[in-house]
Amino acid sequence: MTIDDETLMAFADGQLEPGEAAKVAKVMASDPTVAARVALFSQSRLAVRGAFGAPPPVPDALTARIRAMAEADAQQRAGDTAPPNVISLASRRRMVPVWQLPIAASIALGVGFLSGWSGAPSDQSNGGLSIASLDNLALVTALDTEKAGARTQIGEGAEVALIASFLDQDGSLCREFEHDTAGRTMVAVACFRDEAWSVEFAVATAAPDADGYAPASSLDALDAWLNASEAGPPLSEAEEAAALDTLR
Amino acid sequence: MPDSFNEDLIALLPNLRRFALSLCRRSDLADDLVQITAERAFAAKDRFDRSSRLDAWLFRILRNAWIDHARRTTTRGTQVELDDAPDAGIVDGVRDMEAVLMLRKTEAAMAELPDDQREVMMLVCVDELTYKEAAEVIGVPIGTVMSRLARARLALSVKLGIK
């Protein structure tokens, strides 16, 4: 009887059902090569556990910021509306305290409405807020077909990057994407309702630094909006593929 | 509602940061990922299933934040070599040269693994999640976790001379 590596590994990790584990133990007792294989899986685990045993200490500043968040959260849940005094200006710049979420969310929604994105033809002069109307066929095609993580050209000098897919509270498929034109990046969320995509959120992001690394603060408004609108967790690749299939 | 969620989360910060470092290998970015994870966790606290492991739930949030970041950053060429890797040799008081060398070799072998294999190694062998919990963090079937993990362990054994 041969036992595959995955089963031997699961045995070494103590993750087999008792009945199955007993079978492996029996084979091990009579076959030294099987026993050696199990030992190899045990030792590799021990080696890694040993090398990464104790996590490195967390920087004090980070712990302090998160403690402040925890306190803000506790106060907010206790119904205390006074802003916590433990949050320094420096840390406020980098996060949306929980007690500011409704305000941030309504501002973000305002942006979405102002942009006039109900499907009207694109108007590039519209205060710079309009990036594309959803009769932009290339954008619609990208929303319909591209997997999260894909980046495609849509027209002259414009690119769209699909960031993530999720279901909103009504179970409609929504897609977070970035729209890049020269020097401007918009983060937007479009949801598929009544057989068409409608843009529900849009905001210009802060400019990334030289490494192309946008600080967390640029996405606070999006996070606030996602929380306020009770968006579900991001879909896995398989879930997303299935959801996109239903659009066809 | 008095509960231990906040304190539990703070106690897990070192584990979250270690997982973040294993994903992005940049300490400034790892700190940001941990912070984003905490923000999202506080906001979604009511959706956490108290019967499941908090660390697994937080790892999933952190991993999603990392994927978001990776998708936003089309160029990933400027990763800095990790210099605050866990120094287990010192922490554990191990002074034996051979043991220290083995730790270094293991760290190097882990760094050489493909990202998806290193990730399951961290979740299962270091943070001791079950295969099922790791599968939920990553959002793949349990069979995928097991095949990645077995391949990673075999590759690591070869590199470390475990027979």
Coordinates of N, CA and C in Angstrom, one line a residue, chain A residues 5-7 9-13 15 36-37 39-45 47-59 62-63 65-67 69-71 73-74 77 91 94-96 98 101 148-149 151 161-164 176 178 187 209 211-216 219-220 222-223 227 230-234 236-237 239, chain B residues 1 6-7 9-10 13-15 17-18 21 26 28-32 34-36 38-40 42-47 60 64 67-69 71-75 78 84-88 91-92 102-103 106-107 110 121-122 124-132 138-139 143 145-147 149-150 153-154 156-157 160 162-163:
Chain A
D5 N 2.1 11.7 -0.3 CA 2.9 12.7 0.5 C 1.9 13.5 1.4
E6 N 0.8 14.0 0.8 CA 0.0 14.9 1.5 C -0.6 14.2 2.7
T7 N -1.0 12.9 2.6 CA -1.5 12.2 3.7 C -0.4 12.0 4.8
M9 N 2.1 13.9 5.3 CA 2.3 15.3 5.9 C 1.2 15.6 6.9
A10 N -0.1 15.3 6.5 CA -1.2 15.5 7.4 C -1.0 14.7 8.7
F11 N -0.5 13.5 8.5 CA -0.2 12.6 9.7 C 0.8 13.3 10.6
A12 N 1.9 13.7 10.0 CA 3.0 14.4 10.8 C 2.4 15.6 11.5
D13 N 1.5 16.3 10.9 CA 0.9 17.5 11.4 C -0.3 17.3 12.4
Q15 N -3.2 16.1 11.6 CA -4.4 16.6 11.0 C -5.2 15.5 10.3
A36 N 10.4 7.3 7.5 CA 11.4 8.3 7.2 C 10.7 9.5 6.5
R37 N 9.8 9.2 5.6 CA 9.1 10.3 4.9 C 8.3 11.1 5.9
A39 N 9.0 11.5 9.0 CA 10.0 12.3 9.8 C 10.4 13.5 9.1
L40 N 10.6 13.4 7.8 CA 11.0 14.5 6.9 C 10.0 15.6 7.1
F41 N 8.7 15.3 7.0 CA 7.7 16.3 7.2 C 7.7 17.0 8.6
S42 N 7.9 16.1 9.6 CA 8.0 16.7 10.9 C 9.2 17.6 11.1
Q43 N 10.3 17.2 10.6 CA 11.5 18.0 10.8 C 11.5 19.3 10.0
S44 N 10.9 19.3 8.8 CA 10.8 20.6 8.1 C 9.9 21.5 8.9
R45 N 8.9 21.0 9.5 CA 8.0 21.9 10.3 C 8.8 22.5 11.5
A47 N 12.0 22.8 11.8 CA 13.0 23.8 11.4 C 12.4 25.2 11.2
V48 N 11.3 25.2 10.5 CA 10.6 26.5 10.2 C 10.1 27.2 11.5
R49 N 9.5 26.3 12.3 CA 9.0 26.8 13.6 C 10.1 27.4 14.4
G50 N 11.3 26.7 14.4 CA 12.5 27.2 15.1 C 13.0 28.5 14.6
A51 N 13.1 28.6 13.3 CA 13.7 29.8 12.7 C 12.8 31.0 12.8
F52 N 11.5 30.8 12.8 CA 10.5 31.9 12.9 C 9.8 31.9 14.3
G53 N 10.5 31.3 15.3 CA 9.8 31.1 16.5 C 9.2 32.3 17.2
A54 N 10.0 33.3 17.6 CA 9.4 34.4 18.2 C 9.3 35.6 17.2
P55 N 8.1 36.1 17.1 CA 8.0 37.3 16.2 C 8.8 38.5 16.6
P56 N 9.4 39.2 15.7 CA 10.1 40.4 16.1 C 9.2 41.4 16.8
P57 N 9.8 42.2 17.7 CA 8.9 43.2 18.4 C 8.2 44.2 17.4
V58 N 7.0 44.6 17.8 CA 6.3 45.6 17.0 C 6.8 47.0 17.4
P59 N 7.0 47.9 16.4 CA 7.4 49.2 16.8 C 6.4 49.9 17.7
L62 N 3.6 52.0 16.3 CA 2.5 51.2 15.7 C 1.5 50.7 16.7
T63 N 2.1 50.1 17.8 CA 1.2 49.6 18.9 C 0.4 50.8 19.5
R65 N -0.6 53.6 18.0 CA -1.7 54.0 17.1 C -2.8 53.0 17.2
I66 N -2.5 51.7 17.3 CA -3.6 50.7 17.3 C -4.3 50.7 18.6
R67 N -3.5 51.0 19.7 CA -4.2 51.1 21.0 C -5.2 52.3 21.0
M69 N -6.7 53.4 18.4 CA -7.9 53.0 17.6 C -8.8 52.1 18.5
A70 N -8.2 51.2 19.3 CA -9.0 50.4 20.1 C -9.8 51.2 21.1
E71 N -9.2 52.2 21.7 CA -9.8 53.1 22.6 C -11.0 53.9 22.0
D73 N -12.6 53.0 19.5 CA -13.7 52.0 19.2 C -14.5 51.7 20.4
A74 N -13.8 51.5 21.5 CA -14.5 51.2 22.8 C -15.4 52.4 23.2
R77 N -18.4 52.6 20.9 CA -19.4 51.6 21.2 C -20.1 51.8 22.6
S91 N -1.2 60.7 14.1 CA -1.9 59.4 13.8 C -3.3 59.7 13.1
R94 N -3.3 59.6 9.4 CA -3.2 58.3 8.8 C -4.4 57.4 8.9
M95 N -5.4 57.8 9.6 CA -6.5 56.8 9.7 C -7.8 57.6 9.9
V96 N -8.9 56.9 9.6 CA -10.2 57.4 9.9 C -10.7 56.8 11.2
V98 N -13.0 55.6 14.0 CA -14.3 55.0 13.8 C -15.4 56.0 14.0
L101 N -16.5 57.8 10.8 CA -16.9 57.1 9.6 C -18.2 57.6 8.9
A148 N -10.0 40.4 -11.1 CA -9.3 41.3 -10.2 C -7.8 41.1 -10.3
G149 N -7.1 42.2 -10.4 CA -5.6 42.1 -10.6 C -5.3 42.4 -12.0
R151 N -5.1 44.6 -15.5 CA -4.9 46.0 -15.9 C -5.0 46.1 -17.4
A161 N -7.6 49.3 -13.8 CA -7.0 48.2 -13.0 C -8.2 47.7 -12.1
L162 N -8.5 46.4 -12.3 CA -9.5 45.8 -11.4 C -8.9 45.5 -10.1
I163 N -9.4 46.0 -9.0 CA -8.8 45.7 -7.7 C -9.4 44.5 -7.0
A164 N -10.7 44.5 -6.9 CA -11.3 43.5 -6.1 C -12.8 43.4 -6.5
E176 N -14.4 47.0 -7.4 CA -13.5 48.1 -7.1 C -12.5 48.2 -8.2
E178 N -9.5 51.0 -10.3 CA -8.8 52.2 -10.4 C -8.8 52.7 -11.9
V187 N -10.2 56.1 -7.6 CA -10.6 54.8 -7.1 C -12.2 54.8 -7.2
D209 N 4.0 57.8 -3.7 CA 5.3 58.3 -3.7 C 6.2 57.7 -4.8
D211 N 8.1 55.3 -5.1 CA 8.0 53.9 -5.2 C 6.7 53.4 -5.8
G212 N 5.8 54.3 -6.1 CA 4.5 53.9 -6.5 C 3.7 53.4 -5.3
Y213 N 4.1 53.8 -4.2 CA 3.4 53.2 -3.0 C 2.5 54.3 -2.4
A214 N 1.2 54.1 -2.6 CA 0.2 55.1 -2.0 C 0.0 54.8 -0.5
P215 N 0.1 55.8 0.3 CA -0.1 55.5 1.7 C -1.5 55.1 2.1
A216 N -1.6 54.5 3.2 CA -2.9 54.0 3.6 C -4.0 55.0 3.6
L219 N -6.8 55.7 1.0 CA -7.9 54.8 0.7 C -8.9 54.8 1.9
D220 N -8.7 55.8 2.8 CA -9.6 55.8 4.0 C -11.0 56.0 3.6
L222 N -12.5 55.2 0.9 CA -13.0 54.0 0.3 C -13.4 53.0 1.4
D223 N -12.5 52.8 2.4 CA -12.8 51.9 3.5 C -14.0 52.3 4.2
N227 N -17.4 50.1 4.6 CA -18.0 49.8 5.9 C -19.4 50.3 6.0
E230 N -21.9 48.3 4.1 CA -21.9 46.9 4.4 C -21.5 45.9 3.3
A231 N -20.5 46.3 2.6 CA -20.0 45.5 1.5 C -19.5 44.2 2.1
G232 N -19.6 43.1 1.4 CA -19.1 41.8 1.8 C -17.6 41.7 1.6
P233 N -17.0 40.6 2.1 CA -15.6 40.5 1.9 C -15.2 40.3 0.5
P234 N -14.0 40.5 0.1 CA -13.6 40.3 -1.3 C -13.8 38.9 -1.7
S236 N -13.1 35.4 -3.6 CA -12.0 34.6 -4.1 C -12.0 34.6 -5.6
E237 N -10.9 34.1 -6.2 CA -10.8 34.1 -7.6 C -11.9 33.2 -8.2
E239 N -14.9 32.5 -6.8 CA -16.2 33.1 -6.6 C -16.4 34.2 -7.6
Chain B
M1 N -20.7 46.3 26.1 CA -20.4 44.8 26.0 C -18.9 44.7 26.3
N6 N -10.5 43.6 21.8 CA -9.4 44.6 21.5 C -8.1 44.2 22.1
E7 N -8.1 43.7 23.3 CA -6.8 43.2 23.9 C -6.3 42.0 23.1
L9 N -6.7 41.4 20.0 CA -6.1 41.9 18.8 C -4.7 42.5 19.0
I10 N -4.6 43.3 20.1 CA -3.3 43.9 20.3 C -2.2 42.8 20.7
L13 N -0.6 41.5 17.5 CA 0.1 42.4 16.6 C 1.4 41.8 16.1
P14 N 2.2 41.2 17.0 CA 3.5 40.7 16.6 C 3.3 39.6 15.5
N15 N 2.3 38.7 15.7 CA 2.0 37.7 14.7 C 1.5 38.3 13.4
R17 N 2.2 41.2 12.2 CA 3.3 41.9 11.6 C 4.3 40.9 11.0
R18 N 4.5 39.8 11.7 CA 5.4 38.8 11.1 C 4.8 38.2 9.8
L21 N 5.3 40.8 7.1 CA 6.6 40.8 6.7 C 6.9 39.7 5.7
R26 N 8.9 44.2 3.6 CA 9.3 45.6 3.7 C 8.7 46.1 5.0
D28 N 8.2 49.0 6.5 CA 7.2 50.2 6.5 C 5.9 49.8 6.0
L29 N 5.9 49.0 4.9 CA 4.7 48.5 4.3 C 4.0 47.5 5.3
A30 N 4.8 46.6 5.9 CA 4.2 45.7 6.9 C 3.5 46.4 8.0
D31 N 4.0 47.5 8.5 CA 3.4 48.3 9.5 C 2.1 48.9 9.0
D32 N 2.1 49.4 7.8 CA 0.8 49.9 7.2 C -0.2 48.8 7.1
V34 N -0.5 46.1 8.8 CA -1.0 45.8 10.2 C -2.0 46.9 10.6
Q35 N -1.7 48.1 10.3 CA -2.6 49.2 10.7 C -4.0 49.1 10.0
I36 N -3.9 48.9 8.7 CA -5.1 48.7 7.9 C -5.9 47.6 8.4
A38 N -6.0 46.4 11.5 CA -6.6 46.7 12.7 C -7.8 47.6 12.5
E39 N -7.7 48.6 11.6 CA -8.8 49.5 11.3 C -10.0 48.7 10.8
R40 N -9.8 47.8 9.8 CA -10.9 47.0 9.3 C -11.5 46.1 10.3
F42 N -11.6 46.5 13.6 CA -12.4 47.2 14.6 C -13.8 47.5 13.9
A43 N -13.7 47.9 12.7 CA -15.0 48.3 12.0 C -15.9 47.1 11.8
A44 N -15.3 45.9 11.6 CA -16.0 44.7 11.2 C -16.2 43.8 12.4
K45 N -15.8 44.3 13.6 CA -15.8 43.4 14.8 C -17.1 42.6 15.0
D46 N -18.2 43.2 14.7 CA -19.5 42.5 14.9 C -19.6 41.3 14.0
R47 N -18.9 41.3 13.0 CA -19.0 40.2 12.0 C -18.1 39.0 12.3
R60 N -6.7 36.8 7.3 CA -7.4 36.9 6.1 C -7.6 38.4 5.7
N64 N -5.9 40.2 2.4 CA -6.7 40.9 1.4 C -6.2 42.4 1.2
I67 N -3.2 42.0 -1.0 CA -3.5 41.8 -2.4 C -4.0 43.1 -3.0
D68 N -4.8 43.9 -2.3 CA -5.2 45.2 -2.8 C -4.0 46.0 -3.1
H69 N -3.0 46.0 -2.1 CA -1.9 46.9 -2.3 C -1.1 46.4 -3.5
R71 N -2.1 44.9 -6.1 CA -2.7 45.2 -7.4 C -2.6 46.7 -7.7
R72 N -2.5 47.5 -6.7 CA -2.4 48.9 -7.0 C -1.0 49.3 -7.4
T73 N -0.1 48.5 -7.0 CA 1.3 48.8 -7.3 C 1.8 47.9 -8.4
T74 N 1.8 48.4 -9.6 CA 2.2 47.5 -10.7 C 3.6 47.1 -10.7
T75 N 4.5 48.1 -10.2 CA 5.9 47.7 -10.2 C 6.2 47.3 -8.7
T78 N 11.1 47.5 -5.9 CA 11.9 48.2 -4.9 C 11.8 47.6 -3.6
D84 N 14.9 43.2 9.7 CA 14.5 42.9 11.1 C 13.8 41.6 11.1
A85 N 14.4 40.6 10.5 CA 13.8 39.3 10.5 C 13.9 38.8 12.0
P86 N 13.1 37.9 12.3 CA 13.1 37.4 13.7 C 14.5 36.8 14.0
D87 N 15.1 37.2 15.0 CA 16.4 36.7 15.3 C 16.3 35.6 16.4
A88 N 15.7 34.5 16.0 CA 15.3 33.5 17.0 C 16.6 33.0 17.7
V91 N 17.0 35.4 20.5 CA 15.8 35.4 21.4 C 15.8 34.2 22.3
D92 N 16.1 33.1 21.7 CA 16.0 31.8 22.4 C 17.2 31.5 23.2
M102 N 21.8 26.8 11.1 CA 20.6 26.1 10.6 C 19.5 27.1 10.5
L103 N 19.3 28.0 11.5 CA 18.3 29.0 11.4 C 18.4 29.9 10.2
T106 N 17.5 28.1 7.2 CA 16.0 27.9 7.1 C 15.4 29.2 6.6
E107 N 15.8 30.3 7.1 CA 15.3 31.6 6.7 C 15.5 31.8 5.2
M110 N 13.3 29.6 3.1 CA 11.9 30.1 3.1 C 11.8 31.2 2.1
M121 N 3.3 27.9 4.5 CA 4.3 27.5 5.6 C 4.2 28.4 6.8
M122 N 4.0 29.7 6.6 CA 3.9 30.7 7.7 C 2.6 30.4 8.5
V124 N 0.7 27.6 8.6 CA 0.5 26.3 9.2 C 1.7 26.0 10.2
C125 N 2.9 26.1 9.7 CA 4.0 25.7 10.5 C 4.4 26.7 11.6
V126 N 4.3 28.0 11.3 CA 4.7 29.0 12.3 C 3.5 29.5 13.1
D127 N 2.4 29.8 12.5 CA 1.2 30.3 13.3 C 0.3 29.1 13.7
E128 N 0.6 27.9 13.2 CA -0.1 26.7 13.6 C -1.6 26.8 13.4
L129 N -2.0 27.3 12.2 CA -3.4 27.1 11.8 C -3.6 25.7 11.3
T130 N -4.8 25.2 11.3 CA -5.1 24.0 10.7 C -5.1 24.2 9.2
Y131 N -5.1 23.1 8.4 CA -5.2 23.2 7.0 C -6.5 24.0 6.6
K132 N -7.6 23.6 7.3 CA -8.9 24.2 7.0 C -8.8 25.7 7.3
I138 N -6.7 32.0 2.9 CA -6.3 32.2 1.5 C -7.4 32.2 0.5
G139 N -8.5 31.6 0.9 CA -9.6 31.5 0.0 C -9.4 30.5 -1.1
G143 N -7.4 21.2 -0.4 CA -6.5 20.3 -1.2 C -5.4 21.2 -1.7
V145 N -4.2 23.9 -0.3 CA -3.3 24.2 0.8 C -2.3 23.0 1.0
M146 N -2.9 21.8 1.0 CA -2.1 20.7 1.3 C -1.0 20.4 0.2
S147 N -1.4 20.6 -1.0 CA -0.4 20.3 -2.1 C 0.7 21.4 -2.0
L149 N 1.7 23.0 0.6 CA 2.4 22.8 1.8 C 3.4 21.6 1.7
A150 N 2.9 20.6 1.0 CA 3.8 19.4 0.9 C 4.9 19.7 -0.1
R153 N 7.4 21.8 1.9 CA 8.2 21.1 2.9 C 9.2 20.2 2.2
L154 N 8.9 19.6 1.0 CA 9.9 18.7 0.3 C 11.0 19.6 -0.2
L156 N 12.0 22.4 1.0 CA 12.8 22.9 2.1 C 13.7 21.8 2.7
S157 N 13.2 20.6 2.7 CA 14.0 19.5 3.2 C 15.3 19.3 2.4
L160 N 17.7 22.0 3.1 CA 18.3 22.0 4.5 C 19.0 20.6 4.7
I162 N 17.7 17.7 5.0 CA 16.9 16.8 5.8 C 16.6 15.6 5.0
K163 N 16.9 14.4 5.5 CA 16.6 13.2 4.7 C 15.7 12.3 5.5

